[in-house]
mmCIF file of C-alpha atoms in Angstrom:
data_model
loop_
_atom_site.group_PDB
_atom_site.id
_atom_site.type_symbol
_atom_site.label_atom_id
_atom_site.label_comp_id
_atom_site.label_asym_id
_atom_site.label_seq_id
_atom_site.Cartn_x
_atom_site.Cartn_y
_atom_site.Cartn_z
ATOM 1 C CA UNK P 1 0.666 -41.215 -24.888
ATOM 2 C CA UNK P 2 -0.989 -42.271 -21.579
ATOM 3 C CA UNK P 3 1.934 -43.679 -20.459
ATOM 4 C CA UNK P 4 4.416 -40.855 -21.695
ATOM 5 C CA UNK P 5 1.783 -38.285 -19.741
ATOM 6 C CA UNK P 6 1.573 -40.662 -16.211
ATOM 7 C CA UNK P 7 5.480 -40.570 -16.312
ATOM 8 C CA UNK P 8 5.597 -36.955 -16.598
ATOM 9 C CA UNK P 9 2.921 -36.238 -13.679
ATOM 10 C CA UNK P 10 5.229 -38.670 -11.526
ATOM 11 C CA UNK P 11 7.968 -36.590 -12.329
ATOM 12 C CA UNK P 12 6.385 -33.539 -11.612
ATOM 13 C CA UNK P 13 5.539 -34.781 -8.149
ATOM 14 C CA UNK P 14 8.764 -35.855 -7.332
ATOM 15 C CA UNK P 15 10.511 -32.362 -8.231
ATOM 16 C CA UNK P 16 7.506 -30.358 -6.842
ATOM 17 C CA UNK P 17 8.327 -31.803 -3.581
ATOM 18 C CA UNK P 18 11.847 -30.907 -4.013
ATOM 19 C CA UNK P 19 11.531 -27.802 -4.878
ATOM 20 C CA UNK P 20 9.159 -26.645 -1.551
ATOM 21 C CA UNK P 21 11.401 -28.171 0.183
ATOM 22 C CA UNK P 22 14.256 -26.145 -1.332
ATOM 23 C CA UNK P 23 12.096 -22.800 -1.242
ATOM 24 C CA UNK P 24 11.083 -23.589 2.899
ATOM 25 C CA UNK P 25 14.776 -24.761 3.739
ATOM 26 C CA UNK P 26 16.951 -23.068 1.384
ATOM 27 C CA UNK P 27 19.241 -26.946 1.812
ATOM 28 C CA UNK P 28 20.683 -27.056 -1.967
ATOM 29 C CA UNK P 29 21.140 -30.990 -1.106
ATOM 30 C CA UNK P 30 17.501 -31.354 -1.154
ATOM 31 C CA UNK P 31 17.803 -30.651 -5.099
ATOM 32 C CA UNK P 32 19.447 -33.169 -7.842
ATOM 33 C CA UNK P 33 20.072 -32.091 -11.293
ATOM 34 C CA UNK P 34 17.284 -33.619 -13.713
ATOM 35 C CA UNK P 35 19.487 -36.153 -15.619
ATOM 36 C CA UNK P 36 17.221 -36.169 -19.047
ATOM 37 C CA UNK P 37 15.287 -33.752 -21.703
ATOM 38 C CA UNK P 38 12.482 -34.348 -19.808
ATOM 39 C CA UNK P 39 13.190 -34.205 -16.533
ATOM 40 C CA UNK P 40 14.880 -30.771 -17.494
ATOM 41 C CA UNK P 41 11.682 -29.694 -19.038
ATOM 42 C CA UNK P 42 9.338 -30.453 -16.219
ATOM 43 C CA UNK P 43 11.693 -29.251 -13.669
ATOM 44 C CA UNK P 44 11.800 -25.754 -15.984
ATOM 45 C CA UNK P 45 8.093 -25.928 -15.990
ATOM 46 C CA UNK P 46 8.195 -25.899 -12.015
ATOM 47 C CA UNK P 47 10.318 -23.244 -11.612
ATOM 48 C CA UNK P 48 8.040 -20.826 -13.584
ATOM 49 C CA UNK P 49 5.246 -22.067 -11.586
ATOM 50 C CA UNK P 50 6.978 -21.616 -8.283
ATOM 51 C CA UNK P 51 8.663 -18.010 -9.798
ATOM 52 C CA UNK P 52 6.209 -16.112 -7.378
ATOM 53 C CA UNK P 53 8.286 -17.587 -4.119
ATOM 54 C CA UNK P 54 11.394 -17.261 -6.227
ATOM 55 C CA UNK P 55 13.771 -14.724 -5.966
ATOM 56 C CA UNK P 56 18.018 -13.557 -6.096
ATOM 57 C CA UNK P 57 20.057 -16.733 -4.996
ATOM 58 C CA UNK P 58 17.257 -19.158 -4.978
ATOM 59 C CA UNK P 59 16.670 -18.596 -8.409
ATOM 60 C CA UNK P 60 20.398 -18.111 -9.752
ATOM 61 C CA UNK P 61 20.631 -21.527 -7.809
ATOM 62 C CA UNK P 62 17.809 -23.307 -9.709
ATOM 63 C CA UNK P 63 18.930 -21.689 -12.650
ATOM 64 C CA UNK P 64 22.231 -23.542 -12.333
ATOM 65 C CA UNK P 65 20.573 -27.105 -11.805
ATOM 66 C CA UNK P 66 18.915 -26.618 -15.351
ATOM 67 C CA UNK P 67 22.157 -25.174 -16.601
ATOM 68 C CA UNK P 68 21.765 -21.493 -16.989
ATOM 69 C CA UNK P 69 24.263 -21.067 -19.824
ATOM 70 C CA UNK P 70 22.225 -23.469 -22.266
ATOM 71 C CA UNK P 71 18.934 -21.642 -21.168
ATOM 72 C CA UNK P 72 20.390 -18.723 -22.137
ATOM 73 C CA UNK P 73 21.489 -20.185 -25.735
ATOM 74 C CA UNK P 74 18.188 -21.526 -26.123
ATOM 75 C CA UNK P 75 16.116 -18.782 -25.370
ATOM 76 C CA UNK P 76 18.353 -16.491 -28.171
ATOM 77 C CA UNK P 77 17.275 -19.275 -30.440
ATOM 78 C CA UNK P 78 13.946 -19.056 -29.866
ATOM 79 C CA UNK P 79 14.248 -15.364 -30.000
ATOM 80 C CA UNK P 80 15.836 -15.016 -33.365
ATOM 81 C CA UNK P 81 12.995 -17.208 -34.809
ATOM 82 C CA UNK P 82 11.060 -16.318 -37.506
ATOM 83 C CA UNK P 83 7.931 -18.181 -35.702
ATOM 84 C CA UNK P 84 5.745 -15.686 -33.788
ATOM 85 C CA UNK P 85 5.356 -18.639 -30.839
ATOM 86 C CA UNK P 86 8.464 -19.554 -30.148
ATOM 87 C CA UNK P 87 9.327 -15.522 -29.465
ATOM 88 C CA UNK P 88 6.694 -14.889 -26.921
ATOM 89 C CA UNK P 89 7.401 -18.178 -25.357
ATOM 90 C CA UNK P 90 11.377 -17.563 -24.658
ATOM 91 C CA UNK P 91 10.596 -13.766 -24.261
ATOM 92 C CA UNK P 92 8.258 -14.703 -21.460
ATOM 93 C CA UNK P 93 10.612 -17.316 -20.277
ATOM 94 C CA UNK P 94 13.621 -14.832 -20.656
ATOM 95 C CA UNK P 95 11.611 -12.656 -18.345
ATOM 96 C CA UNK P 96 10.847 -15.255 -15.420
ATOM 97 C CA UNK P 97 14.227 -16.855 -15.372
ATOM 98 C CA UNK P 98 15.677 -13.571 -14.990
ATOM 99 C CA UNK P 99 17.963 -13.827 -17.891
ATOM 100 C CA UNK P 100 19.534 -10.221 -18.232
ATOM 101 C CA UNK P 101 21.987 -11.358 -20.996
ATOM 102 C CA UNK P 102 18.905 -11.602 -23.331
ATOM 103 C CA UNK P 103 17.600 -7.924 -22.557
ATOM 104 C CA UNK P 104 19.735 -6.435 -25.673
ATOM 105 C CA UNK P 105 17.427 -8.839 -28.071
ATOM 106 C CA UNK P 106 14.221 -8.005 -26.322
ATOM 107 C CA UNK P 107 15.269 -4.427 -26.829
ATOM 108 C CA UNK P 108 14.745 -4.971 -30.347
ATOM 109 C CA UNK P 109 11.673 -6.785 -30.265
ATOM 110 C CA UNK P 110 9.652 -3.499 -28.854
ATOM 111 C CA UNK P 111 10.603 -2.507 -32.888
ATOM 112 C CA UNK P 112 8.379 -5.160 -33.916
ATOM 113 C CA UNK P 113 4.531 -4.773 -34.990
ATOM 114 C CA UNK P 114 3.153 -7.534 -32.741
ATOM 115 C CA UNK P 115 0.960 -6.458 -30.204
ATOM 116 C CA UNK P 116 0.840 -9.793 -27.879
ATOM 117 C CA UNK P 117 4.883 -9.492 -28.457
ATOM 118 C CA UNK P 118 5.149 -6.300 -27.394
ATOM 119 C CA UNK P 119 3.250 -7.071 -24.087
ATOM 120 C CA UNK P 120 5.063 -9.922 -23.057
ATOM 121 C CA UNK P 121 7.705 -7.975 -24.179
ATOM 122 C CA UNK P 122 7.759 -4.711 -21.935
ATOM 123 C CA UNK P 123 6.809 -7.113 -19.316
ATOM 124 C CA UNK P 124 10.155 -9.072 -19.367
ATOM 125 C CA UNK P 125 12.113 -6.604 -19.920
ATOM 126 C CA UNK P 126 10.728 -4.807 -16.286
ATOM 127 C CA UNK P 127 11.187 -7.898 -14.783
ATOM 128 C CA UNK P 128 14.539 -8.232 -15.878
ATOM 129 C CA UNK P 129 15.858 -4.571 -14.856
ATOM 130 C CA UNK P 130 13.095 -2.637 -13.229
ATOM 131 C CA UNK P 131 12.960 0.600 -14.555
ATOM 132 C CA UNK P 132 16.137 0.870 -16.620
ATOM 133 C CA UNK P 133 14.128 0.743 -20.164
ATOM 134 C CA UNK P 134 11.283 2.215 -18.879
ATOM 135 C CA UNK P 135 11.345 5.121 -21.222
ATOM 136 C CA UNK P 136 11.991 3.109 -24.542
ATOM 137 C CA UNK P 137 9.062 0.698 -23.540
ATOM 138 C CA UNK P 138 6.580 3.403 -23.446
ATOM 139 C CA UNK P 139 8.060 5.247 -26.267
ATOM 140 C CA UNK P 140 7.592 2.174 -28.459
ATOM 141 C CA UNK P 141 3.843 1.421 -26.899
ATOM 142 C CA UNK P 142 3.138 4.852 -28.026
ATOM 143 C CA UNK P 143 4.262 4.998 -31.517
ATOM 144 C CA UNK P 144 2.641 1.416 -31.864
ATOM 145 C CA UNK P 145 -0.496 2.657 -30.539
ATOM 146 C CA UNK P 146 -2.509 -0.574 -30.556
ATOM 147 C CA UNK P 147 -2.063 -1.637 -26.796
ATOM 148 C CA UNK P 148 -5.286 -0.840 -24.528
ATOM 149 C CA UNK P 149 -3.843 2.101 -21.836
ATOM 150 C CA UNK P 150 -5.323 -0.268 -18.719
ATOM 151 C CA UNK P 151 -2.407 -3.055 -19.973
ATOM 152 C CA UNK P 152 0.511 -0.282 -20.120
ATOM 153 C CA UNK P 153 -1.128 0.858 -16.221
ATOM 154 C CA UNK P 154 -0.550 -2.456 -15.621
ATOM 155 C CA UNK P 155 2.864 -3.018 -16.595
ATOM 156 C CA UNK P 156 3.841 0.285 -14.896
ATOM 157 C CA UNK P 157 2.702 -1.447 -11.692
ATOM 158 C CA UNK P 158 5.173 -3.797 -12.089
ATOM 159 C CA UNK P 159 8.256 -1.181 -11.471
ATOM 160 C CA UNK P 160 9.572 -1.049 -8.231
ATOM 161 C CA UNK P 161 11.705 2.223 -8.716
ATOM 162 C CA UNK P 162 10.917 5.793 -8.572
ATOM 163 C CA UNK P 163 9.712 7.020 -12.412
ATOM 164 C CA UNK P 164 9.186 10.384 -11.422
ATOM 165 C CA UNK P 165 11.478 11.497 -13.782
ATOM 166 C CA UNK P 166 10.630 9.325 -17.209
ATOM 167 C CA UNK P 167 6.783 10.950 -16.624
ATOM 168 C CA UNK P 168 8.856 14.563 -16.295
ATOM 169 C CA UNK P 169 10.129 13.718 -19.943
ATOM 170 C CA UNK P 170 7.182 12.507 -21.456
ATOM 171 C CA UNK P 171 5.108 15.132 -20.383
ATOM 172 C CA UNK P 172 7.410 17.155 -22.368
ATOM 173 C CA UNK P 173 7.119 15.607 -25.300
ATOM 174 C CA UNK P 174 4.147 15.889 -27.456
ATOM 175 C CA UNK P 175 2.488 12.279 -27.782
ATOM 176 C CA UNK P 176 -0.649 12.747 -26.267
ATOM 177 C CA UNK P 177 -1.418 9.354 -25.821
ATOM 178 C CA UNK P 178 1.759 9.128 -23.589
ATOM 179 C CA UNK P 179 0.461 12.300 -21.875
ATOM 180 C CA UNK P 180 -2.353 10.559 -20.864
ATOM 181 C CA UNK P 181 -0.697 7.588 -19.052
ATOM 182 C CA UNK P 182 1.713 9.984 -17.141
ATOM 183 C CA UNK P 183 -1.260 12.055 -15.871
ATOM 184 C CA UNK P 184 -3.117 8.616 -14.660
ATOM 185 C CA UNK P 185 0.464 7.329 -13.043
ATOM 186 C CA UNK P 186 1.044 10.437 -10.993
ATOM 187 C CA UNK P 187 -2.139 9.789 -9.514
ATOM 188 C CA UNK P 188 -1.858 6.087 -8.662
ATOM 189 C CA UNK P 189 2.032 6.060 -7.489
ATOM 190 C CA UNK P 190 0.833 9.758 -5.907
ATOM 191 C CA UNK P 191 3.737 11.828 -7.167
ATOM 192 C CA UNK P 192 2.856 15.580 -6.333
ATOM 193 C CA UNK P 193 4.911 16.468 -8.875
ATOM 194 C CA UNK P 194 1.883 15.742 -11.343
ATOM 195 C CA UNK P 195 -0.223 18.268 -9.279
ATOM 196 C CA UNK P 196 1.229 21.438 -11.582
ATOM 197 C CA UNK P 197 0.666 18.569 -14.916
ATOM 198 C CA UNK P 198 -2.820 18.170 -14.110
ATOM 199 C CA UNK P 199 -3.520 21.664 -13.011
ATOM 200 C CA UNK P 200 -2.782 22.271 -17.064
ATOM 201 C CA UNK P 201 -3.973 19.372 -18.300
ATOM 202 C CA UNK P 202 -7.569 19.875 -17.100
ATOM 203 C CA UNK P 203 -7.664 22.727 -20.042
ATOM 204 C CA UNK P 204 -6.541 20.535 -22.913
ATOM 205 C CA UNK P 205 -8.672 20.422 -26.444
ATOM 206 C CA UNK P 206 -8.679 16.866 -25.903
ATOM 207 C CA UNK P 207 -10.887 14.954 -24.292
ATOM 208 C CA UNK P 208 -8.958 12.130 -23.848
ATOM 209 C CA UNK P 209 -6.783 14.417 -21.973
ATOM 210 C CA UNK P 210 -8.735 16.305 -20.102
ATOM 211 C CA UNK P 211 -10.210 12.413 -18.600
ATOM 212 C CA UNK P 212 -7.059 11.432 -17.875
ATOM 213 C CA UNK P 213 -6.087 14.516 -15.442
ATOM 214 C CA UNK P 214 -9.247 13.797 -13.395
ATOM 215 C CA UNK P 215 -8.759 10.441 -12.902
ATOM 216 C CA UNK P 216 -4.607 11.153 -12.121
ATOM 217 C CA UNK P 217 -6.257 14.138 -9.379
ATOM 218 C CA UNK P 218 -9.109 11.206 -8.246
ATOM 219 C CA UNK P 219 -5.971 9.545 -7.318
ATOM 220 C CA UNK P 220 -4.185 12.211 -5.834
ATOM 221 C CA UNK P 221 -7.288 12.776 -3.281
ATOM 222 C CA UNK P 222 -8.149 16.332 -1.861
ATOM 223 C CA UNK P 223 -4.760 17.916 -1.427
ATOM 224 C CA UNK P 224 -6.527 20.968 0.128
ATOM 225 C CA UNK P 225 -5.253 23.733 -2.523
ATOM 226 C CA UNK P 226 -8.207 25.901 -3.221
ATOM 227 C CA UNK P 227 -6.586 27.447 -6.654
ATOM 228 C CA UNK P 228 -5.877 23.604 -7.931
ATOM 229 C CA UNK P 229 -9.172 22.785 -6.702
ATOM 230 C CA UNK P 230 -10.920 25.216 -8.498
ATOM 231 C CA UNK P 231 -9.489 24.913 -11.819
ATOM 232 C CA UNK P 232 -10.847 21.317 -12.011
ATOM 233 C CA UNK P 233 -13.925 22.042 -11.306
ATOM 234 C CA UNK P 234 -14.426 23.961 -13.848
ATOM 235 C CA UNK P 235 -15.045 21.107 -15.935
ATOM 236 C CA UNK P 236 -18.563 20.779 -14.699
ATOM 237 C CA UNK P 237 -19.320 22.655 -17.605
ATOM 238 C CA UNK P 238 -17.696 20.738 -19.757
ATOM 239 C CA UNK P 239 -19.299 20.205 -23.523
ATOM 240 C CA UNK P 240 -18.352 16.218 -23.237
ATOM 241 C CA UNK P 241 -20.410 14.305 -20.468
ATOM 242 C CA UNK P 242 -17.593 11.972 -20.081
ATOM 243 C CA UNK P 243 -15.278 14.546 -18.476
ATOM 244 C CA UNK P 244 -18.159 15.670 -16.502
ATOM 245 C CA UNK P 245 -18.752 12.429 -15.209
ATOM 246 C CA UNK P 246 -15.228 11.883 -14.267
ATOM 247 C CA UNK P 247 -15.619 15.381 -11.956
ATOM 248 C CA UNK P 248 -18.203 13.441 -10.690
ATOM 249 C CA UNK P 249 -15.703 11.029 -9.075
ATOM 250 C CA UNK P 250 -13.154 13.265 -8.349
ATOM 251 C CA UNK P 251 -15.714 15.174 -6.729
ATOM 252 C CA UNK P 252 -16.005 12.064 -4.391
ATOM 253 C CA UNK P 253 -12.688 12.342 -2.932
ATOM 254 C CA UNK P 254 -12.682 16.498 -1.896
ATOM 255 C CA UNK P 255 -14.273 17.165 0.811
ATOM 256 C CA UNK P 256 -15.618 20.538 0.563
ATOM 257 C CA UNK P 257 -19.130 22.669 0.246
ATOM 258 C CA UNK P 258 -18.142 24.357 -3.281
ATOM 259 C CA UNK P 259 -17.447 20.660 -4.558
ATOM 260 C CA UNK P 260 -21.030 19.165 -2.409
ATOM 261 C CA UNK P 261 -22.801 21.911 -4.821
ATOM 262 C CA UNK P 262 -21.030 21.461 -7.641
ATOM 263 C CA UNK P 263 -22.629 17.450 -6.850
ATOM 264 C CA UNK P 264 -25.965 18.626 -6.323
ATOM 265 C CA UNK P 265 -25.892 20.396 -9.713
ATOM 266 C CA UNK P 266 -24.600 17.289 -11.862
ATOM 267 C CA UNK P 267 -27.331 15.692 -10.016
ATOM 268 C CA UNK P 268 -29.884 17.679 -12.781
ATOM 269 C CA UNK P 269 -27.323 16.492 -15.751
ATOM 270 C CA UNK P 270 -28.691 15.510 -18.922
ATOM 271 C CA UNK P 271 -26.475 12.562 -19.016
ATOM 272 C CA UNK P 272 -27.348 9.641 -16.654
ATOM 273 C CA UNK P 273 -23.667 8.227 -16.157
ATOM 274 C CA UNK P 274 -22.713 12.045 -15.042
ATOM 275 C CA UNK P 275 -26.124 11.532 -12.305
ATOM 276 C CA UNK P 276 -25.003 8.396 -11.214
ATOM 277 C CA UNK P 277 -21.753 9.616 -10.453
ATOM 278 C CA UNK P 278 -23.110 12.657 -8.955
ATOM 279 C CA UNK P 279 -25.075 10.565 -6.944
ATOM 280 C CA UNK P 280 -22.768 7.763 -5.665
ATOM 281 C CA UNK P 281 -20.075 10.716 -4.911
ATOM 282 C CA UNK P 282 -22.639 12.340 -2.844
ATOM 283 C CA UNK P 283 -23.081 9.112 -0.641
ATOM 284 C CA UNK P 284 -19.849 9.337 0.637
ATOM 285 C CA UNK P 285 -19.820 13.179 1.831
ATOM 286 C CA UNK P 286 -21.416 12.435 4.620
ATOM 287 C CA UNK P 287 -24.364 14.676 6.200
ATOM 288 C CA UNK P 288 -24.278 16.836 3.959
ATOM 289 C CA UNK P 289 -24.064 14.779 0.980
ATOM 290 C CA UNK P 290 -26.994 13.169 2.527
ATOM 291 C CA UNK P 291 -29.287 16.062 2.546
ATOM 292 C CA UNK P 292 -29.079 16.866 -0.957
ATOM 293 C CA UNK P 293 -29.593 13.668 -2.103
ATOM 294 C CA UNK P 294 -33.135 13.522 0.469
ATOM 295 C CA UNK P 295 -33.833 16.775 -1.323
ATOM 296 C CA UNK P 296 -33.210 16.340 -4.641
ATOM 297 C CA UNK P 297 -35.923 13.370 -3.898
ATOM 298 C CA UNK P 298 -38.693 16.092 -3.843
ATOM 299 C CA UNK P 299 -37.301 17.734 -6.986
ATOM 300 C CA UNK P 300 -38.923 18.697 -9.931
ATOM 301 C CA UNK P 301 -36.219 17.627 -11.932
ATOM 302 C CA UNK P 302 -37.329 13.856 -12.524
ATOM 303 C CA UNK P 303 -34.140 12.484 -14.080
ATOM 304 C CA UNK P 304 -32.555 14.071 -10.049
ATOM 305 C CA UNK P 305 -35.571 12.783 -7.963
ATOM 306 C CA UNK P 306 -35.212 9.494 -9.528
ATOM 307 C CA UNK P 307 -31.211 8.704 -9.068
ATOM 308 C CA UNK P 308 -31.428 10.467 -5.801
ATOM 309 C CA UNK P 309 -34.096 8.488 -4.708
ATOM 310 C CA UNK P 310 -32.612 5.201 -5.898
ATOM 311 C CA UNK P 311 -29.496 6.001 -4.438
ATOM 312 C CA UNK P 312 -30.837 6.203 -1.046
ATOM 313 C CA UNK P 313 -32.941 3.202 -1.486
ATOM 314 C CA UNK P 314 -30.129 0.919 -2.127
ATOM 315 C CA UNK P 315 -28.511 2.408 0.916
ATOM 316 C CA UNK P 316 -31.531 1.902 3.203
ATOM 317 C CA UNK P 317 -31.731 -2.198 1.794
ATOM 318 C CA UNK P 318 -27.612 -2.875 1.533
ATOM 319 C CA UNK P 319 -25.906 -0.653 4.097
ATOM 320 C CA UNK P 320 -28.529 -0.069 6.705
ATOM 321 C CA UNK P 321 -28.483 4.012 6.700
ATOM 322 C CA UNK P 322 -31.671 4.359 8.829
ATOM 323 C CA UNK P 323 -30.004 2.358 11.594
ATOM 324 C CA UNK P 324 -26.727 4.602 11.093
ATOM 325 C CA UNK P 325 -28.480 7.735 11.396
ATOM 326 C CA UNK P 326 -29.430 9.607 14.414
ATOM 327 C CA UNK P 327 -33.256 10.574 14.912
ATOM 328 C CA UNK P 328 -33.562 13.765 12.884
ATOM 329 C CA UNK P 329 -34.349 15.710 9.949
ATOM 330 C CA UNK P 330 -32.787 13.564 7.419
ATOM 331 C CA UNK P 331 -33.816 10.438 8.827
ATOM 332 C CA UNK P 332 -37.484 11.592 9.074
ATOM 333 C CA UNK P 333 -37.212 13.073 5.756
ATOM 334 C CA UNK P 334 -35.919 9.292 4.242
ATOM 335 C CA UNK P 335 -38.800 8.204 5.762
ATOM 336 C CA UNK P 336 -41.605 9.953 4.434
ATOM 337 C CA UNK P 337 -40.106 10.156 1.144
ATOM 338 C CA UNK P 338 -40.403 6.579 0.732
ATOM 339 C CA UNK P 339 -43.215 6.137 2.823
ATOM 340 C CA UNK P 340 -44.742 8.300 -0.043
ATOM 341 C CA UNK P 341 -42.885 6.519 -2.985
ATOM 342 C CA UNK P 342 -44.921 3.160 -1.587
ATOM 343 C CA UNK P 343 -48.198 4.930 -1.631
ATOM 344 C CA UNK P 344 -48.077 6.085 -4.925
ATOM 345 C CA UNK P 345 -47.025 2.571 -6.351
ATOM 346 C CA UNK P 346 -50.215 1.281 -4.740
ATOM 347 C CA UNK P 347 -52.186 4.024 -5.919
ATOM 348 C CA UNK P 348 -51.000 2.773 -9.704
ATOM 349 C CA UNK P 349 -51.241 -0.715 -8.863
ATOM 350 C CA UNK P 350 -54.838 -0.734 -7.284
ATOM 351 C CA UNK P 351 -55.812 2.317 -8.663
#
């Protein structure tokens, strides 16, 4: 076994070398064909290692030393198994090689009730053609329903090619769950086009929903449309604290006064994720955000004074605000807020 393992690292070494040569030169003489079963394997395992730096003819060409026409056989082996291991191995591998011949079989894998299959998957089959089966990928995710939305996000980062039109057509369809990723894509890949989605979104029954449009408008940023603006906020009234605490962050991203007071008020929330957003968004409006935070340090309103205050504290100790600010009101106020804050701590400590 020791033996069997020393010869393989050896071999491994030898081909590594090869191969960064190859990838730095291009020189196909600096390659030889692996001559056994396990050369073949270890020079396989490099490629997938090395598929990163790998791309078009390099890869056709390493695909060749291996023999790409038995890969291929193998993998639709492997693929027609009735072992669960030996699919999401060859569908991954499928995927890396680039193997497009296999992308009818993987088609009919995204039928399958496997979740960890249906990953890997989606995942080769964008690798394999981009954004050509786009639409039946997220069409099977969402009648299999078991996949977290953060892994689909993730796979939808791995298309190169404009999708503006698969999120067109599931946004007309009525699978909410599908609705949701669209709204959340527009925002990251910032198609405008989901500005009008959003805008009707924000008024869905759903929560779920209703989440997902703020965080696809966080994306967007402030495109300075009052009408689209106000809509939005109109969640700060929102029954659910979760969509009020996702205004919170959006909030972050518009600068504007009607959004600064809309801050100030989720600053007196009953919810203390929808303050701490409040908060945090009001840190980054600048002066003015500033000034209602120093205020709401006076307030009446403990749960406010308290988040405000800590807010400003951490920003004093990790960010140096006092030696950002310009001698003024706010700075002064900092100041004596916290010169206060200490005196009443050793008031309670010393009595």
């Amino acid at each position: 076994m020791i033996r069997a393992l020393k010869i393989k690292e050896n071999l491994r070494k030898e081909f590594e070398k090869e191969l960064a040569d190859y990838i730095s030169h291009k020189d196909q003489n600096r390659l030889r064909t692996p001559a056994t079963k396990r050369e073949r394997r270890v020079f396989e395992e490099l490629i997938l290692s090395y598929g990163i730096f790998l791309t078009g003819e390099a890869k056709e060409r390493l695909l060749e030393v291996i023999g790409r026409e038995h890969k291929i056989e193998e993998i639709r082996k492997k693929l027609k198994s009735s072992n669960p291991w030996r699919k999401r191995i060859a569908t991954y591998q499928g995927g890396e090689f680039g193997l497009k011949e296999i992308a009818p079989l993987l088609l009919e894998q995204l039928k399958l009730k496997d979740r960890e299959l249906l990953y890997i998957t989606a995942r080769a089959l964008i690798k394999l053609e981009d954004r050509k089966y786009l639409k039946e990928i997220l069409q099977a995710i969402g009648e299999d329903r078991s996949m977290e939305k953060n892994n689909v996000l993730v796979l939808v980062e791995l298309v190169e090619g404009d999708i503006r039109d698969i999120l067109e057509e599931i946004m007309e369809g009525s699978d909410s769950f599908l609705h949701a990723l669209a709204l959340e894509i527009y925002g990251k890949r910032q198609y405008m086009e989901g500005v009008p989605r959003i805008e009707k979104m924000v008024e869905s029954p759903l929560k779920e929903i209703r989440i997902a449009a703020l965080k696809g408008a966080a994306a967007l940023g402030d495109i300075g449309d009052a009408d689209y603006f106000n809509k939005i906020a109109a969640l700060k009234t929102d029954e659910q604290w979760e969509v009020r605490a996702f205004l919170a962050k959006y909030l972050k991203y518009v600068k504007n006064g009607h959004g600064i007071e809309i801050l100030g008020s989720l600053m007196k929330d009953s919810n203390w994720h929808v303050r701490t957003n409040a908060a945090n968004a009001l840190k980054e409006q600048g002066e003015e955000g500033l000034k209602i935070l120093v205020a709401m340090m006076d307030s009446e309103d403990g749960f406010a004074a308290d988040k405000a205050t800590e807010v400003i504290q951490k920003e004093v100790i990790f960010h140096g605000l006092l030696d950002n600010l310009e001698e003024g009101t706010i700075k002064n106020r900092i100041v004596q807020n916290m010169e206060k804050e200490l005196m009443e701590v050793g008031e309670n400590i010393y009595g």
